[in-house]
CSV table of C-alpha atoms and ligand atoms in Angstrom, one decimal:
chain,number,residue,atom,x,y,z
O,1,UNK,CA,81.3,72.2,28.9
O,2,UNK,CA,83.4,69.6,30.8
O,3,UNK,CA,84.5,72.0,34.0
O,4,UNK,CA,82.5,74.9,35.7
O,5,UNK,CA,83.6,78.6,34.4
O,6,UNK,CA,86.0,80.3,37.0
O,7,UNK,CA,85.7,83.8,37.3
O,8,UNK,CA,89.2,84.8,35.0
O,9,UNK,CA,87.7,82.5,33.0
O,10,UNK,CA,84.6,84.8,32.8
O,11,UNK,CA,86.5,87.7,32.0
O,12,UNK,CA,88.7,86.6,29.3
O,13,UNK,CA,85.3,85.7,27.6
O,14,UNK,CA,84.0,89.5,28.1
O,15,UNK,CA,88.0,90.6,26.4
O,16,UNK,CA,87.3,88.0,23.4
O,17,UNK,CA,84.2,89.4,23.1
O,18,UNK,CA,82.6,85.7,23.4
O,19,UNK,CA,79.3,86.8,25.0
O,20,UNK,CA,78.4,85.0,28.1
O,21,UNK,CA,75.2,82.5,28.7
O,22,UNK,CA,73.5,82.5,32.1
O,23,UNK,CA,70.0,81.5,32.9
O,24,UNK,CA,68.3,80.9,36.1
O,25,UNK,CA,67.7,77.7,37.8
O,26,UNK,CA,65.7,76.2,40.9
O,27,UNK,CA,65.8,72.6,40.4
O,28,UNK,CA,67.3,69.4,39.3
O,29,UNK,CA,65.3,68.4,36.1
O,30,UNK,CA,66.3,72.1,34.8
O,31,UNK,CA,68.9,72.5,35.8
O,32,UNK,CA,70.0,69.1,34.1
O,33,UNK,CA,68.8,70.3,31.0
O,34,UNK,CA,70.3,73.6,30.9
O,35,UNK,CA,74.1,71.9,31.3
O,36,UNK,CA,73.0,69.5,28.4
O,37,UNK,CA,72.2,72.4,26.4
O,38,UNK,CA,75.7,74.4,27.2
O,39,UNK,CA,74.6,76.9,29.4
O,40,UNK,CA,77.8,78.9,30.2
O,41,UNK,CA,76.6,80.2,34.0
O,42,UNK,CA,73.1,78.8,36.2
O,43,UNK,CA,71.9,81.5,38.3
O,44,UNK,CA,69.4,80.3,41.3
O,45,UNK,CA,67.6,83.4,41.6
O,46,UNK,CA,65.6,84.5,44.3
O,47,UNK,CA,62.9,85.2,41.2
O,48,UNK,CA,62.2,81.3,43.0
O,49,UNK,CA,60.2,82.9,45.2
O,50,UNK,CA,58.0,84.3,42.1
O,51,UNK,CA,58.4,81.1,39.8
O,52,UNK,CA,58.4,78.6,41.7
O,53,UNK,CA,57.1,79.4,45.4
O,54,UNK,CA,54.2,81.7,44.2
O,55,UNK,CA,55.0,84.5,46.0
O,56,UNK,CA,54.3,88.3,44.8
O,57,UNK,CA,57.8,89.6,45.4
O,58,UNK,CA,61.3,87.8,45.9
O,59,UNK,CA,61.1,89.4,49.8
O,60,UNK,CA,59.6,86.5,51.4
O,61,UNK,CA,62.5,84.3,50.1
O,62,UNK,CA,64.7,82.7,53.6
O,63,UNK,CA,68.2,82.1,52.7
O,64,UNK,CA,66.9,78.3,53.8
O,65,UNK,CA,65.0,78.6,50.4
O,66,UNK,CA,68.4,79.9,48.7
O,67,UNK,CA,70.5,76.9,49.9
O,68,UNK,CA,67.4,74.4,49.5
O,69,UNK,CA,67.3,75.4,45.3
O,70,UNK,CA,70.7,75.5,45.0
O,71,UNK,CA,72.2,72.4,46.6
O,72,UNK,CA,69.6,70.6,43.8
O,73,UNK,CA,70.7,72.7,41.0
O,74,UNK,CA,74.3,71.5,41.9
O,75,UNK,CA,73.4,67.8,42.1
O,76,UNK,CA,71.4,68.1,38.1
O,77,UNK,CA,74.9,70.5,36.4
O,78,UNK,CA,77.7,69.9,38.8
O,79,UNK,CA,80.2,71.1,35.4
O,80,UNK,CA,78.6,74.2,35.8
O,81,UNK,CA,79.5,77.6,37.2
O,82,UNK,CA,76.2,78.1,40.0
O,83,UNK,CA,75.4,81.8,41.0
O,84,UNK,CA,73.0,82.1,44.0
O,85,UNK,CA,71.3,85.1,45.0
O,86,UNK,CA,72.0,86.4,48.4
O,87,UNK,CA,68.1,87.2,49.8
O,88,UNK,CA,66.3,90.2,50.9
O,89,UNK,CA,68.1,91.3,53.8
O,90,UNK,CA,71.0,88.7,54.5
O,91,UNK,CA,73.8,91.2,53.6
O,92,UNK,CA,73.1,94.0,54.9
O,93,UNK,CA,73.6,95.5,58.7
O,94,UNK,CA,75.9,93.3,60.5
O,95,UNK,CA,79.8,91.8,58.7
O,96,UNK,CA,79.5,89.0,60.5
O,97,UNK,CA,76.1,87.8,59.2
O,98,UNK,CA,76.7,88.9,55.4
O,99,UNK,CA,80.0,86.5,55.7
O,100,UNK,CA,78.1,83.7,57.8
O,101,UNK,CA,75.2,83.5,55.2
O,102,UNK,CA,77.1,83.7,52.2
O,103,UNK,CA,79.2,81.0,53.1
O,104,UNK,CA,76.2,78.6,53.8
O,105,UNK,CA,75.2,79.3,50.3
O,106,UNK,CA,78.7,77.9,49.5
O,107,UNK,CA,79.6,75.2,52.0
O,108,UNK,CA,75.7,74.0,52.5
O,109,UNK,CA,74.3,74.9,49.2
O,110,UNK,CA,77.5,74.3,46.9
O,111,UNK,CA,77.2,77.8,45.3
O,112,UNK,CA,80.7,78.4,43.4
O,113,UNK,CA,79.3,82.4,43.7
O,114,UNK,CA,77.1,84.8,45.3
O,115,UNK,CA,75.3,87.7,43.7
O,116,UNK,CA,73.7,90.7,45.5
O,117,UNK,CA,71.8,93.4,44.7
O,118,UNK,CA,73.1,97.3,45.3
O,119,UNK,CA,75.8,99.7,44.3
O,120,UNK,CA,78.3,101.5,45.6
O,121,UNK,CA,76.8,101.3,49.3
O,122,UNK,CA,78.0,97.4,49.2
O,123,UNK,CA,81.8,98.3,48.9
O,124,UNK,CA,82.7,97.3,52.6
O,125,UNK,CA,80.3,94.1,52.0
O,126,UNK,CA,81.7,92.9,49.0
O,127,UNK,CA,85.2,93.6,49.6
O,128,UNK,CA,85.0,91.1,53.1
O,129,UNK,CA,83.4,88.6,51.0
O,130,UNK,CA,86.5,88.5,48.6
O,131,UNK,CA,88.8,88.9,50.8
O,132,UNK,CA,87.2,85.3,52.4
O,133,UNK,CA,87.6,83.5,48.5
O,134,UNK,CA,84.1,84.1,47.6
O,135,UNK,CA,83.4,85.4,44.1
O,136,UNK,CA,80.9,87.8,44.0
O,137,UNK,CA,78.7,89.4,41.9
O,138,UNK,CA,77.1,92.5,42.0
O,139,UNK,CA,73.5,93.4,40.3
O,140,UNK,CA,72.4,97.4,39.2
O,141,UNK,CA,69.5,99.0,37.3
O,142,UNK,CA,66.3,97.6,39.0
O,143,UNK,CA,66.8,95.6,42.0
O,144,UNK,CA,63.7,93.7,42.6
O,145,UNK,CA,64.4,93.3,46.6
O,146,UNK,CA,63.5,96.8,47.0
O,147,UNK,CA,60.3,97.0,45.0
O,148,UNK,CA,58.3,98.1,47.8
O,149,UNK,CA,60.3,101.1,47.8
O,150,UNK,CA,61.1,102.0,44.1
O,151,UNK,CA,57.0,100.9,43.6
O,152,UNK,CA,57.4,98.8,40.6
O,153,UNK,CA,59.1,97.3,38.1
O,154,UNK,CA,60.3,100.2,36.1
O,155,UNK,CA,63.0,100.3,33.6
O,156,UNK,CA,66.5,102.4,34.8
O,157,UNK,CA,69.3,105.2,33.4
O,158,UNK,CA,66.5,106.8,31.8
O,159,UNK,CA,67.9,110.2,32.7
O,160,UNK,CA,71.5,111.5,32.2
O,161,UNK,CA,71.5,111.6,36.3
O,162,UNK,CA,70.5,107.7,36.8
O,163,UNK,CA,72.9,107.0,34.5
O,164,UNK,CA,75.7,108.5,35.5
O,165,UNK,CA,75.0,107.1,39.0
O,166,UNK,CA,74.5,103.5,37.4
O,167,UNK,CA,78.3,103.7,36.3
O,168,UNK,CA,79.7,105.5,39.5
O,169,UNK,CA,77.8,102.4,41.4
O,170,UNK,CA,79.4,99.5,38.4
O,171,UNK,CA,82.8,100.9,38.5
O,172,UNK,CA,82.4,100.9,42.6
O,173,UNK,CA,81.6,97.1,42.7
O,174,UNK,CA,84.5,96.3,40.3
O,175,UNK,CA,86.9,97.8,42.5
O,176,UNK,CA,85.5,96.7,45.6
O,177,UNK,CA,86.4,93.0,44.2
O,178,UNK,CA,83.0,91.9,42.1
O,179,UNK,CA,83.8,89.7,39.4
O,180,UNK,CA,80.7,90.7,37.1
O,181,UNK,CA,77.6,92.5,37.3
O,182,UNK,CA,73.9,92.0,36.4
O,183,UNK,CA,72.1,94.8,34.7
O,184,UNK,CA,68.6,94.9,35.2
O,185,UNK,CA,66.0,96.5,33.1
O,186,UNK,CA,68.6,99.4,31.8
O,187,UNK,CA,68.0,101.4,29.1
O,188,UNK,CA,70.3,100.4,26.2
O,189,UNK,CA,72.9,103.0,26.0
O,190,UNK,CA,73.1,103.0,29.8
O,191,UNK,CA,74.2,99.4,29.9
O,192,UNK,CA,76.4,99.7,27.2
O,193,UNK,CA,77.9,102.5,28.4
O,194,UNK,CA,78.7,100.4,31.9
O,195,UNK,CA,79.8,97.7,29.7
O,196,UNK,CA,82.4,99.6,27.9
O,197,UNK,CA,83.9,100.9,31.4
O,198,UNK,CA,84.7,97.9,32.9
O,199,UNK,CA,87.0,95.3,32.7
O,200,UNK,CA,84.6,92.6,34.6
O,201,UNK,CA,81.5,91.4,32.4
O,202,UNK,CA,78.3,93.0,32.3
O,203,UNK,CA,75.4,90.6,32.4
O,204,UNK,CA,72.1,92.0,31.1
O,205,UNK,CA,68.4,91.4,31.2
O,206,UNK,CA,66.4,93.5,29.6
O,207,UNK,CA,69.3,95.5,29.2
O,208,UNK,CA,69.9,95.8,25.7
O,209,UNK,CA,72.5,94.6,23.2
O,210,UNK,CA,75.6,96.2,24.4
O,211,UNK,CA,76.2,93.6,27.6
O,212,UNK,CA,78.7,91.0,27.7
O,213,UNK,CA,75.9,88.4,28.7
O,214,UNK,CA,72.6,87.6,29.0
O,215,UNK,CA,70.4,86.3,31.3
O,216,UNK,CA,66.5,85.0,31.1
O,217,UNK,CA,64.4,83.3,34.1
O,218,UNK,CA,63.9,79.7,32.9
O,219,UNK,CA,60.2,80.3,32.8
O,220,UNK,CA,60.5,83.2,31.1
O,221,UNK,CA,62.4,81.6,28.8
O,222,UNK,CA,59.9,78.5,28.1
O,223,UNK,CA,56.7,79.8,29.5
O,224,UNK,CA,56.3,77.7,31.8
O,225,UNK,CA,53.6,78.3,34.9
O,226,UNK,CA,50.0,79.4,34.6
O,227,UNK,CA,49.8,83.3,33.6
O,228,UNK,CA,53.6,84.2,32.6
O,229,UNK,CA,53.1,87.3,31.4
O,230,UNK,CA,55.5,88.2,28.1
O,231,UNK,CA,57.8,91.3,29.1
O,232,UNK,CA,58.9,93.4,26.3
O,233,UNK,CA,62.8,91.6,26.9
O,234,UNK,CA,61.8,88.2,27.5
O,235,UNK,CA,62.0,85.9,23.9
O,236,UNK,CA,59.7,82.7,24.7
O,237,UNK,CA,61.8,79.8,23.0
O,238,UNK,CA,58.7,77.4,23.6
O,239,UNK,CA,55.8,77.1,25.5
O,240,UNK,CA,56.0,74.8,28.2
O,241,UNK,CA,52.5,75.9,29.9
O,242,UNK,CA,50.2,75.1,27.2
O,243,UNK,CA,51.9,71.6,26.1
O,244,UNK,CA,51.8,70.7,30.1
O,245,UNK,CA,48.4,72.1,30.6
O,246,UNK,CA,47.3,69.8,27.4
O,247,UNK,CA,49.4,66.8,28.9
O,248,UNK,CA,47.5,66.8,31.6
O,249,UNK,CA,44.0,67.4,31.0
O,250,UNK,CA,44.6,64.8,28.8
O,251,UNK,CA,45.3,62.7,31.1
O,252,UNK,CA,42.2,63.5,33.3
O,253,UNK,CA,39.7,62.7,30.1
O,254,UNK,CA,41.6,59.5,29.8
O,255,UNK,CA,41.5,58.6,33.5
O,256,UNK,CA,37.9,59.9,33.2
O,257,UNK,CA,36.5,58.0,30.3
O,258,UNK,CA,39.1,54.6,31.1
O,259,UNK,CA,41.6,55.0,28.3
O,260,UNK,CA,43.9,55.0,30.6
O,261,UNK,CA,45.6,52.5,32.0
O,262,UNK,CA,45.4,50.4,29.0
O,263,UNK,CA,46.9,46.3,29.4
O,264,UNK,CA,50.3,47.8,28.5
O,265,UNK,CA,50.8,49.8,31.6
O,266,UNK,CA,49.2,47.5,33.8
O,267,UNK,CA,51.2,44.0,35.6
O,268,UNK,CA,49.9,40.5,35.7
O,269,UNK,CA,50.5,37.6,37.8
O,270,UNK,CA,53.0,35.9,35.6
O,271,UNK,CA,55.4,38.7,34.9
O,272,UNK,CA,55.9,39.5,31.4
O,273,UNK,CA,58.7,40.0,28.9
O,274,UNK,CA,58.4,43.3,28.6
O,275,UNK,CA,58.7,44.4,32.2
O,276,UNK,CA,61.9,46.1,32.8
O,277,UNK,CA,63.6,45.2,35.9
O,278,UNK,CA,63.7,47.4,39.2
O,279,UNK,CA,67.1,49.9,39.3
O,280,UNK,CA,68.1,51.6,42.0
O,281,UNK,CA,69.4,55.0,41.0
O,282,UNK,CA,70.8,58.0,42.8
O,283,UNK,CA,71.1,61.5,41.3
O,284,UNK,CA,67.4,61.2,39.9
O,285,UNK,CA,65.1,58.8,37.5
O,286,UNK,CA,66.9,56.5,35.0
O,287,UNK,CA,66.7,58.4,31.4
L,1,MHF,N1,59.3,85.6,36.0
L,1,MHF,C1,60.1,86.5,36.4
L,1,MHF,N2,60.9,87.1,35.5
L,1,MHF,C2,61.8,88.0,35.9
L,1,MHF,O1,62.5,88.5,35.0
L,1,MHF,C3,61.9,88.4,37.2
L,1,MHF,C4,61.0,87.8,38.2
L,1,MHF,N3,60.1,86.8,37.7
L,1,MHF,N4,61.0,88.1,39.5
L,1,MHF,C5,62.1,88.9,40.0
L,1,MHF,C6,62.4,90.0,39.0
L,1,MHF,C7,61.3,91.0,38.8
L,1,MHF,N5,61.6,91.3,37.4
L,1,MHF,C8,60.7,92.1,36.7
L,1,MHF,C9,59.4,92.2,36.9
L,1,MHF,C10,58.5,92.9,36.1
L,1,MHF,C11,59.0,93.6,35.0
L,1,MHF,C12,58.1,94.4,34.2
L,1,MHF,O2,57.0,94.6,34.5
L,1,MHF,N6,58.6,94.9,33.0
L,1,MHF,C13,57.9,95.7,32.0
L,1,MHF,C14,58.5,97.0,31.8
L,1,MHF,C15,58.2,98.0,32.9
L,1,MHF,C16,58.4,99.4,32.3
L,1,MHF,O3,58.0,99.7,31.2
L,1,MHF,O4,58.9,100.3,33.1
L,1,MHF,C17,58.0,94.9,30.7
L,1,MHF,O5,57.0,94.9,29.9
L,1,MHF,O6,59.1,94.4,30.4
L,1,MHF,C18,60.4,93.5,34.8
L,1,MHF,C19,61.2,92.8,35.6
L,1,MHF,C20,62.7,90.6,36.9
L,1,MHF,N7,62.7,89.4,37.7
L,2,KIV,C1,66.5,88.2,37.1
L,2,KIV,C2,67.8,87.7,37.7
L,2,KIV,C3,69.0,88.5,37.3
L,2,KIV,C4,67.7,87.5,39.2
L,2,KIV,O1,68.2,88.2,40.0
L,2,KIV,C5,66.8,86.4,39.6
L,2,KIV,O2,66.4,85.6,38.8
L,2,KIV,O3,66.4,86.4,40.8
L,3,MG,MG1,67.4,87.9,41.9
């Protein structure tokens, strides 16, 4: 991809039926890699705060954190479209605030969108950040900010009642401006169902075949931490943890028993042919 994806441009994908690519990002080594391997969307999730923080729940992620992740996933796939979540309790209450905060995501952290979690409730909220040029993106089904008061992770739209609701709350956020919507954890007919009904794409995960996109958290996606537990809609595409977790304790046995260094990695007095001279590089380690 040469240019970031614009938001029409997001939507003519969803009416060619071209299904949309989005993972999440948090840094600049992954995020690098994702544009190499033609991610369509990076989303810097506040799942950060899980992955990559250590924290139980995203609540304890600051919108400091938010624009701290995302200003170095723009720097590692600047020709990419970058989403970043709006955190627990930044757009909510006050107009003023929810405007103020989302725009440091944009003008401080270099987002080129926002996403926020809620339904029809959010109207008034999103519609003020559209009308101030920021695209914004709305996320239904489970909405991990308010897992201390659902009590868990649990899958949505199970019942006739939740589902119906789920597509009064999608259809609200189209029209209230949003320019696509995460579906989170939605049974399959649910989120297919929402997909059908709108003209903005549906992004899912863990929401079935019927969306108009997908989404996966990197580490998810490559196992990569100590512990990452397999959910039922993850697909591991490698495993990350184990081949770092032998890297290194290799490492340790070789420190340990003196294979390494070995002369090769180690400088003399005379320098020698081999030595490759010092670069100065911005924008990360030479390749
Ligand atoms: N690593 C990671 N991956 C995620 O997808 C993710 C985060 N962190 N943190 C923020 C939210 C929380 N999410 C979660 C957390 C747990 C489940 C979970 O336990 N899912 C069960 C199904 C639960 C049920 O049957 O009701 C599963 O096995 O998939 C799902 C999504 C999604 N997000
Ligand atoms: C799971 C995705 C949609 C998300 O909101 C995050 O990574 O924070
Ligand atoms: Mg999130």
């Amino acid at each position: 991809m040469s240019q970031p994806l614009t938001p029409p441009k997001m939507k003519s994908m969803k009416a060619q039926g071209s299904p949309i690519a989005m993972v999440t990002a948090y840094d600049y080594p992954s995020a690098r890699l994702a544009e190499e391997a033609g991610v369509d969307v990076l989303l810097v999730g506040d799942s950060l705060g899980n992955v990559v923080l250590g924290y139980e729940t995203t609540v304890p992620v600051t919108l400091e954190d938010m624009i701290y992740h995302t200003r170095a996933v723009v720097r590692g796939a600047p020709r990419t479209m970058i989403v970043t979540d709006m955190p627990f309790a930044t757009y909510r209450g006050s107009k003023e605030q929810t405007l103020r905060n989302a725009a440091r995501l944009m003008q401080e952290g270099g987002a080129h969108a926002v996403k926020l979690e809620g339904g029809a409730e959010l109207g008034d909220e999103i519609a003020l950040l559209v009308s101030a040029g920021i695209p914004v993106i709305g996320h239904l089904g489970l909405t991990p900010q308010s897992v201390l008061q659902i009590g868990g992770y649990k899958v949505q739209g199970r019942d006739e009642a939740e589902a119906a609701r789920l597509l009064a709350d999608a259809k609200a956020l189209e029209q209230a401006g949003a320019v696509a919507v995460v579906l989170e954890l939605v049974v399959e007919p649910a989120a297919a169902a929402v997909s059908r009904a709108l003209s903005i794409p549906t992004i899912g995960i863990g929401a079935g075949r019927g969306c108009d996109g997908q989404v996966l958290v990197y580490h998810d996606l490559i196992r990569y931490g100590s512990g990452i537990r397999d959910k039922r809609f993850v697909k591991p595409y490698a495993d990350v943890g184990e081949t770092i977790r032998s890297a290194v304790s290799q490492y340790v046995s070789e420190v340990k028993n003196g294979r390494f260094p070995e002369e090769s990695h180690a400088f003399q007095t005379q320098a020698q042919p081999q030595e490759k001279p010092t670069t100065k590089l911005y924008g990360g380690d030479p390749k």
